[in-house]
Amino acid sequence: MDKIEIGGLQFAWELDKGRFIYEEQDSVLFWISSAMREFFDTIEEISGEEVSNLVFETTGYRQGIVVGEYFQNKPDVGIHKAAELITNTYASAGWGRTTIKNLDPEKHTLTAELVDSWEHKINISQGKTEGGRFLPAHYAGIFSGMFGRNIWYKVEHYQLEGYESTIIHYFPSEVTVSENIHQLARKKESQQIMELEATVEDKTRELKNLVRDLSSPIIPVLDHVVVVPLIGKYDEERSEELLFKTLENLPAHKARYLLLDLTGLDKDVSQYTANLISKVGSASSLIGTQTLLVGISPELGLQISNSGISLATFDCFQTLQHGIYYALGQMGKQII
């Protein structure tokens, strides 16, 4: 085994086994601006930037907790000494230079100054304009473990923004990584619900337009004779839609007779349907078109009678064929 000591820290290699040992622990080495950048880029590509930021933040914090609790279990090492040991150890591992300032064990506050950290170098190689969250959260985890209470952070500014260093303030807080995860999950869930509602609304609108077009066709069957089938059940919106569309198109067909085909009506004839028939008949007569009702089955006729709706002003026929024959006869024509 090849060994070396630098700054009081032990580095060793077992090349035949492919091992690198740092302070008697198995370790690995990565090139920051290539391999590590590719690692970060891949996570962001798969998860998206928002989720990735939370992943890095949460991972950094939880790894920091492990370090902090390790020193909390060493009563012979005080907070200030532990902070010095940690930053020196991290510097020897290529994490950049971190200086802890204004460390107050009573108030559980401190400020960290990071210069040329590995995360900063990755962000530069990624072409980013804002620093990452791994290291800020990592030191929050370290001091949460050492203080025995939750510590969170606020970045004053990043070195990436053109400053000489990254400045981060730490303080007691109710903010936790678990809460952040739940908030993001709820946010994503809300976004998905909103997207689903928007999709449903769009599809509903398309379906309503399709139903409107299909359920209110004006069919010219012969010269001056058109048929409008009434299909399903009519509410206020459908009634107004059919009335408007019918009156708008009757002049184009030079219709003298309008046959309202009731064959496809819902058996439960509503007041809207009755009013629709009455309005179509009255409005059509004003532009010179007579309305005939066709397709009235015995069941529908009984239903209309029981409902108290009066259609006495209209000529009524059992089938569409009968209505067409009548209209032709009134115009002095016949089908040979």
CSV table of C-alpha atoms in Angstrom, one decimal:
chain,number,residue,atom,x,y,z
A,1,MET,CA,0.0,0.0,0.0
A,2,ASP,CA,1.3,3.4,-1.0
A,3,LYS,CA,0.7,6.1,1.7
A,4,ILE,CA,1.2,9.8,2.1
A,5,GLU,CA,0.4,12.3,4.8
A,6,ILE,CA,-0.5,15.9,3.9
A,7,GLY,CA,-1.5,18.4,6.5
A,8,GLY,CA,-2.0,15.7,9.1
A,9,LEU,CA,-4.4,13.8,6.9
A,10,GLN,CA,-3.7,10.2,5.6
A,11,PHE,CA,-4.1,9.2,1.9
A,12,ALA,CA,-3.4,5.7,0.8
A,13,TRP,CA,-3.8,3.5,-2.4
A,14,GLU,CA,-4.1,-0.2,-3.0
A,15,LEU,CA,-3.7,-0.3,-6.7
A,16,ASP,CA,-4.0,-4.0,-7.0
A,17,LYS,CA,-7.5,-3.8,-5.4
A,18,GLY,CA,-8.5,-0.5,-7.0
A,19,ARG,CA,-8.8,1.2,-3.7
A,20,PHE,CA,-8.3,4.8,-2.6
A,21,ILE,CA,-8.3,5.3,1.2
A,22,TYR,CA,-8.8,8.8,2.7
A,23,GLU,CA,-8.5,9.0,6.4
A,24,GLU,CA,-8.9,5.2,6.6
A,25,GLN,CA,-12.2,5.2,4.6
A,26,ASP,CA,-12.8,4.0,1.1
A,27,SER,CA,-13.1,7.0,-1.2
A,28,VAL,CA,-13.4,7.8,-4.9
A,29,LEU,CA,-12.0,10.6,-7.0
A,30,PHE,CA,-13.9,12.4,-9.9
A,31,TRP,CA,-12.8,15.1,-12.3
A,32,ILE,CA,-15.0,18.1,-11.4
A,33,SER,CA,-15.5,19.9,-14.7
A,34,SER,CA,-16.1,16.7,-16.7
A,35,ALA,CA,-17.3,13.6,-14.8
A,36,MET,CA,-19.0,15.4,-11.9
A,37,ARG,CA,-20.6,17.9,-14.3
A,38,GLU,CA,-21.9,15.1,-16.4
A,39,PHE,CA,-23.3,13.5,-13.2
A,40,PHE,CA,-25.2,16.7,-12.3
A,41,ASP,CA,-26.3,17.4,-15.9
A,42,THR,CA,-27.8,13.9,-16.1
A,43,ILE,CA,-29.8,14.3,-12.9
A,44,GLU,CA,-31.1,17.6,-14.1
A,45,GLU,CA,-32.0,16.3,-17.5
A,46,ILE,CA,-34.0,13.4,-16.1
A,47,SER,CA,-35.6,15.2,-13.1
A,48,GLY,CA,-35.9,18.8,-14.3
A,49,GLU,CA,-34.1,21.7,-12.7
A,50,GLU,CA,-36.6,22.3,-9.8
A,51,VAL,CA,-36.6,18.7,-8.7
A,52,SER,CA,-32.9,18.4,-9.1
A,53,ASN,CA,-32.2,21.4,-7.0
A,54,LEU,CA,-34.2,19.8,-4.2
A,55,VAL,CA,-32.4,16.5,-4.7
A,56,PHE,CA,-29.0,18.2,-4.4
A,57,GLU,CA,-30.2,20.3,-1.4
A,58,THR,CA,-31.7,17.3,0.5
A,59,THR,CA,-28.7,15.1,-0.3
A,60,GLY,CA,-26.2,17.7,0.9
A,61,TYR,CA,-28.2,18.3,4.1
A,62,ARG,CA,-28.5,14.7,5.0
A,63,GLN,CA,-24.8,14.0,4.4
A,64,GLY,CA,-24.0,17.0,6.6
A,65,ILE,CA,-26.1,15.5,9.4
A,66,VAL,CA,-23.9,12.4,9.4
A,67,VAL,CA,-20.8,14.6,9.8
A,68,GLY,CA,-22.3,16.8,12.4
A,69,GLU,CA,-23.6,13.9,14.5
A,70,TYR,CA,-20.1,12.3,14.4
A,71,PHE,CA,-18.6,15.4,16.0
A,72,GLN,CA,-21.5,15.8,18.4
A,73,ASN,CA,-20.6,12.4,19.8
A,74,LYS,CA,-17.0,13.6,20.5
A,75,PRO,CA,-17.4,15.8,23.7
A,76,ASP,CA,-13.7,16.3,23.8
A,77,VAL,CA,-13.9,18.3,20.5
A,78,GLY,CA,-15.6,21.7,20.8
A,79,ILE,CA,-17.8,23.3,18.2
A,80,HIS,CA,-15.1,25.7,17.1
A,81,LYS,CA,-12.4,23.0,16.9
A,82,ALA,CA,-14.8,20.7,15.0
A,83,ALA,CA,-15.6,23.5,12.5
A,84,GLU,CA,-11.8,23.9,11.9
A,85,LEU,CA,-11.3,20.2,11.5
A,86,ILE,CA,-14.1,19.8,9.0
A,87,THR,CA,-13.2,22.7,6.8
A,88,ASN,CA,-9.5,21.6,6.8
A,89,THR,CA,-10.5,18.1,5.9
A,90,TYR,CA,-12.8,19.2,3.1
A,91,ALA,CA,-10.1,21.5,1.7
A,92,SER,CA,-7.7,18.5,1.5
A,93,ALA,CA,-10.4,16.6,-0.3
A,94,GLY,CA,-10.7,19.3,-3.0
A,95,TRP,CA,-14.0,20.9,-1.7
A,96,GLY,CA,-12.5,24.4,-1.9
A,97,ARG,CA,-11.6,26.7,1.0
A,98,THR,CA,-14.4,27.3,3.5
A,99,THR,CA,-14.1,29.7,6.4
A,100,ILE,CA,-16.5,29.7,9.3
A,101,LYS,CA,-17.1,33.1,10.8
A,102,ASN,CA,-19.2,34.5,13.7
A,103,LEU,CA,-19.8,31.1,15.1
A,104,ASP,CA,-22.1,31.5,18.1
A,105,PRO,CA,-22.8,28.2,20.0
A,106,GLU,CA,-25.4,29.9,22.2
A,107,LYS,CA,-27.5,31.4,19.4
A,108,HIS,CA,-26.7,28.6,17.0
A,109,THR,CA,-25.7,31.0,14.3
A,110,LEU,CA,-22.7,31.4,12.0
A,111,THR,CA,-21.6,32.6,8.6
A,112,ALA,CA,-19.7,30.4,6.0
A,113,GLU,CA,-17.5,31.8,3.3
A,114,LEU,CA,-16.8,29.5,0.4
A,115,VAL,CA,-14.1,30.1,-2.2
A,116,ASP,CA,-13.6,28.0,-5.3
A,117,SER,CA,-15.7,25.0,-4.1
A,118,TRP,CA,-16.2,22.0,-6.4
A,119,GLU,CA,-19.9,22.9,-6.8
A,120,HIS,CA,-18.9,26.4,-7.9
A,121,LYS,CA,-16.6,24.9,-10.5
A,122,ILE,CA,-19.3,22.5,-11.7
A,123,ASN,CA,-21.7,25.4,-12.1
A,124,ILE,CA,-19.2,27.3,-14.1
A,125,SER,CA,-18.6,24.4,-16.5
A,126,GLN,CA,-22.4,24.1,-16.8
A,127,GLY,CA,-22.7,27.8,-17.8
A,128,LYS,CA,-25.0,28.6,-14.9
A,129,THR,CA,-25.6,32.1,-13.5
A,130,GLU,CA,-26.8,31.0,-10.1
A,131,GLY,CA,-24.9,28.8,-7.6
A,132,GLY,CA,-26.0,25.4,-6.4
A,133,ARG,CA,-27.7,24.2,-3.2
A,134,PHE,CA,-25.7,21.1,-2.2
A,135,LEU,CA,-22.9,22.8,-0.2
A,136,PRO,CA,-25.1,25.5,1.5
A,137,ALA,CA,-27.4,22.7,2.6
A,138,HIS,CA,-24.5,20.4,3.5
A,139,TYR,CA,-23.1,22.9,6.1
A,140,ALA,CA,-26.7,23.4,7.4
A,141,GLY,CA,-26.8,19.6,8.0
A,142,ILE,CA,-23.4,19.6,9.7
A,143,PHE,CA,-24.3,22.3,12.2
A,144,SER,CA,-27.8,20.8,12.7
A,145,GLY,CA,-26.1,17.6,13.7
A,146,MET,CA,-23.6,19.4,16.0
A,147,PHE,CA,-26.1,21.8,17.6
A,148,GLY,CA,-28.8,19.1,18.0
A,149,ARG,CA,-31.4,21.3,16.4
A,150,ASN,CA,-32.5,22.2,12.9
A,151,ILE,CA,-30.4,24.8,11.2
A,152,TRP,CA,-31.2,26.3,7.8
A,153,TYR,CA,-29.5,28.8,5.6
A,154,LYS,CA,-29.8,31.9,3.4
A,155,VAL,CA,-27.3,32.7,0.7
A,156,GLU,CA,-26.2,36.3,0.7
A,157,HIS,CA,-24.6,36.0,-2.7
A,158,TYR,CA,-22.8,33.4,-4.8
A,159,GLN,CA,-19.2,33.6,-6.1
A,160,LEU,CA,-20.7,32.7,-9.4
A,161,GLU,CA,-22.4,36.1,-9.5
A,162,GLY,CA,-19.0,37.8,-9.7
A,163,TYR,CA,-18.1,38.1,-6.0
A,164,GLU,CA,-14.8,36.8,-4.5
A,165,SER,CA,-16.7,34.2,-2.4
A,166,THR,CA,-20.0,32.7,-1.6
A,167,ILE,CA,-21.4,34.0,1.7
A,168,ILE,CA,-24.0,31.9,3.5
A,169,HIS,CA,-25.8,32.7,6.8
A,170,TYR,CA,-27.0,29.9,9.1
A,171,PHE,CA,-29.6,30.1,11.8
A,172,PRO,CA,-32.2,28.1,13.7
A,173,SER,CA,-35.3,27.5,11.6
A,174,GLU,CA,-38.4,25.4,11.3
A,175,VAL,CA,-37.6,24.7,7.6
A,176,THR,CA,-36.7,21.1,7.0
A,177,VAL,CA,-35.8,19.1,3.9
A,178,SER,CA,-38.7,16.8,4.5
A,179,GLU,CA,-41.1,19.8,4.5
A,180,ASN,CA,-39.5,21.1,1.3
A,181,ILE,CA,-40.0,17.7,-0.3
A,182,HIS,CA,-43.7,17.6,0.7
A,183,GLN,CA,-44.1,21.2,-0.6
A,184,LEU,CA,-42.7,20.3,-3.9
A,185,ALA,CA,-44.8,17.2,-4.1
A,186,ARG,CA,-47.9,19.3,-3.3
A,187,LYS,CA,-46.9,21.9,-5.9
A,188,LYS,CA,-46.3,19.2,-8.5
A,189,GLU,CA,-49.7,17.6,-7.6
A,190,SER,CA,-51.4,21.0,-7.9
A,191,GLN,CA,-49.8,21.6,-11.3
A,192,GLN,CA,-50.9,18.2,-12.5
A,193,ILE,CA,-54.4,18.8,-11.3
A,194,MET,CA,-54.5,22.2,-13.0
A,195,GLU,CA,-53.2,20.7,-16.2
A,196,LEU,CA,-55.7,17.9,-16.0
A,197,GLU,CA,-58.5,20.4,-15.3
A,198,ALA,CA,-57.4,22.5,-18.3
A,199,THR,CA,-57.3,19.3,-20.5
A,200,VAL,CA,-60.8,18.3,-19.3
A,201,GLU,CA,-62.1,21.8,-20.0
A,202,ASP,CA,-60.6,21.9,-23.5
A,203,LYS,CA,-62.0,18.4,-24.3
A,204,THR,CA,-65.4,19.4,-22.8
A,205,ARG,CA,-65.5,22.5,-24.9
A,206,GLU,CA,-64.5,20.5,-28.0
A,207,LEU,CA,-67.2,17.9,-27.2
A,208,LYS,CA,-69.8,20.5,-26.6
A,209,ASN,CA,-69.0,22.2,-30.0
A,210,LEU,CA,-69.2,18.8,-31.7
A,211,VAL,CA,-72.5,17.9,-30.0
A,212,ARG,CA,-73.8,21.4,-31.0
A,213,ASP,CA,-72.8,20.9,-34.6
A,214,LEU,CA,-74.1,17.4,-34.8
A,215,SER,CA,-77.3,18.0,-32.9
A,216,SER,CA,-78.4,21.1,-34.7
A,217,PRO,CA,-78.0,20.4,-38.4
A,218,ILE,CA,-80.1,22.1,-41.1
A,219,ILE,CA,-80.8,19.5,-43.8
A,220,PRO,CA,-82.3,20.8,-47.1
A,221,VAL,CA,-84.3,17.8,-48.4
A,222,LEU,CA,-86.1,19.5,-51.3
A,223,ASP,CA,-86.4,23.0,-52.8
A,224,HIS,CA,-87.7,25.3,-50.1
A,225,VAL,CA,-88.0,22.5,-47.6
A,226,VAL,CA,-85.5,21.9,-44.8
A,227,VAL,CA,-85.4,19.6,-41.8
A,228,VAL,CA,-83.9,20.3,-38.4
A,229,PRO,CA,-83.8,17.2,-36.2
A,230,LEU,CA,-84.1,17.8,-32.4
A,231,ILE,CA,-81.9,15.3,-30.6
A,232,GLY,CA,-81.6,14.5,-26.9
A,233,LYS,CA,-82.6,17.0,-24.2
A,234,TYR,CA,-82.4,20.7,-24.4
A,235,ASP,CA,-81.4,23.2,-21.8
A,236,GLU,CA,-81.2,27.0,-22.1
A,237,GLU,CA,-77.8,27.0,-23.8
A,238,ARG,CA,-78.6,24.3,-26.4
A,239,SER,CA,-82.0,25.9,-27.1
A,240,GLU,CA,-80.6,29.3,-27.8
A,241,GLU,CA,-77.8,27.8,-30.0
A,242,LEU,CA,-80.3,25.9,-32.1
A,243,LEU,CA,-82.7,28.8,-32.4
A,244,PHE,CA,-79.9,31.2,-33.5
A,245,LYS,CA,-78.4,28.7,-36.0
A,246,THR,CA,-81.8,27.8,-37.5
A,247,LEU,CA,-82.9,31.4,-38.0
A,248,GLU,CA,-79.5,32.4,-39.4
A,249,ASN,CA,-79.6,29.7,-42.1
A,250,LEU,CA,-83.2,29.6,-43.2
A,251,PRO,CA,-82.9,32.5,-45.6
A,252,ALA,CA,-79.9,30.9,-47.3
A,253,HIS,CA,-82.1,27.9,-48.2
A,254,LYS,CA,-85.1,30.0,-49.2
A,255,ALA,CA,-87.1,27.8,-46.9
A,256,ARG,CA,-90.9,28.0,-47.1
A,257,TYR,CA,-91.3,25.0,-44.8
A,258,LEU,CA,-89.2,24.0,-41.7
A,259,LEU,CA,-89.8,20.5,-40.5
A,260,LEU,CA,-88.8,20.0,-36.9
A,261,ASP,CA,-88.1,16.3,-36.5
A,262,LEU,CA,-88.9,15.2,-32.9
A,263,THR,CA,-87.9,11.5,-33.4
A,264,GLY,CA,-84.6,11.8,-31.5
A,265,LEU,CA,-86.0,13.9,-28.6
A,266,ASP,CA,-85.5,12.7,-25.0
A,267,LYS,CA,-88.8,11.2,-23.8
A,268,ASP,CA,-88.8,13.5,-20.8
A,269,VAL,CA,-89.8,16.6,-22.7
A,270,SER,CA,-88.6,19.7,-20.7
A,271,GLN,CA,-90.1,23.1,-20.6
A,272,TYR,CA,-87.0,24.3,-22.5
A,273,THR,CA,-87.8,22.0,-25.3
A,274,ALA,CA,-91.4,23.1,-25.5
A,275,ASN,CA,-90.4,26.8,-25.4
A,276,LEU,CA,-87.7,26.1,-28.1
A,277,ILE,CA,-90.4,24.6,-30.4
A,278,SER,CA,-92.7,27.5,-29.8
A,279,LYS,CA,-89.9,30.1,-30.4
A,280,VAL,CA,-88.6,28.5,-33.6
A,281,GLY,CA,-92.1,28.4,-35.0
A,282,SER,CA,-92.9,32.0,-34.1
A,283,ALA,CA,-89.6,33.3,-35.3
A,284,SER,CA,-89.6,31.3,-38.5
A,285,SER,CA,-93.1,32.6,-39.4
A,286,LEU,CA,-91.8,36.2,-39.2
A,287,ILE,CA,-89.4,35.4,-42.1
A,288,GLY,CA,-92.0,33.6,-44.1
A,289,THR,CA,-91.2,30.0,-43.1
A,290,GLN,CA,-94.0,27.7,-41.8
A,291,THR,CA,-93.0,25.2,-39.1
A,292,LEU,CA,-94.2,21.6,-39.2
A,293,LEU,CA,-93.7,19.0,-36.4
A,294,VAL,CA,-92.8,15.5,-37.5
A,295,GLY,CA,-91.7,12.3,-35.9
A,296,ILE,CA,-94.3,12.4,-33.1
A,297,SER,CA,-94.6,8.8,-31.9
A,298,PRO,CA,-97.6,7.7,-29.7
A,299,GLU,CA,-95.4,7.6,-26.7
A,300,LEU,CA,-94.0,11.1,-27.3
A,301,GLY,CA,-97.5,12.4,-28.0
A,302,LEU,CA,-98.7,11.0,-24.7
A,303,GLN,CA,-95.8,12.5,-22.9
A,304,ILE,CA,-96.5,15.9,-24.4
A,305,SER,CA,-100.2,15.7,-23.5
A,306,ASN,CA,-99.4,14.8,-19.9
A,307,SER,CA,-96.9,17.6,-19.6
A,308,GLY,CA,-99.5,20.2,-20.3
A,309,ILE,CA,-97.5,21.6,-23.2
A,310,SER,CA,-99.7,22.8,-26.1
A,311,LEU,CA,-98.5,22.4,-29.7
A,312,ALA,CA,-101.9,23.1,-31.1
A,313,THR,CA,-100.7,25.9,-33.3
A,314,PHE,CA,-98.5,23.5,-35.3
A,315,ASP,CA,-99.4,21.0,-38.0
A,316,CYS,CA,-98.1,17.7,-36.7
A,317,PHE,CA,-97.2,14.4,-38.5
A,318,GLN,CA,-96.2,11.0,-37.3
A,319,THR,CA,-93.3,10.6,-39.8
A,320,LEU,CA,-90.9,12.8,-41.7
A,321,GLN,CA,-92.2,11.4,-44.9
A,322,HIS,CA,-95.8,12.6,-44.2
A,323,GLY,CA,-94.5,16.0,-43.4
A,324,ILE,CA,-92.6,16.3,-46.6
A,325,TYR,CA,-95.6,15.2,-48.6
A,326,TYR,CA,-97.7,17.8,-46.9
A,327,ALA,CA,-95.2,20.6,-47.6
A,328,LEU,CA,-95.0,19.6,-51.3
A,329,GLY,CA,-98.7,19.5,-51.6
A,330,GLN,CA,-99.1,23.0,-50.1
A,331,MET,CA,-96.6,24.2,-52.8
A,332,GLY,CA,-98.6,22.5,-55.5
A,333,LYS,CA,-96.0,19.8,-56.0
A,334,GLN,CA,-95.8,16.0,-55.6
A,335,ILE,CA,-93.3,13.2,-55.7
A,336,ILE,CA,-93.8,10.9,-58.7
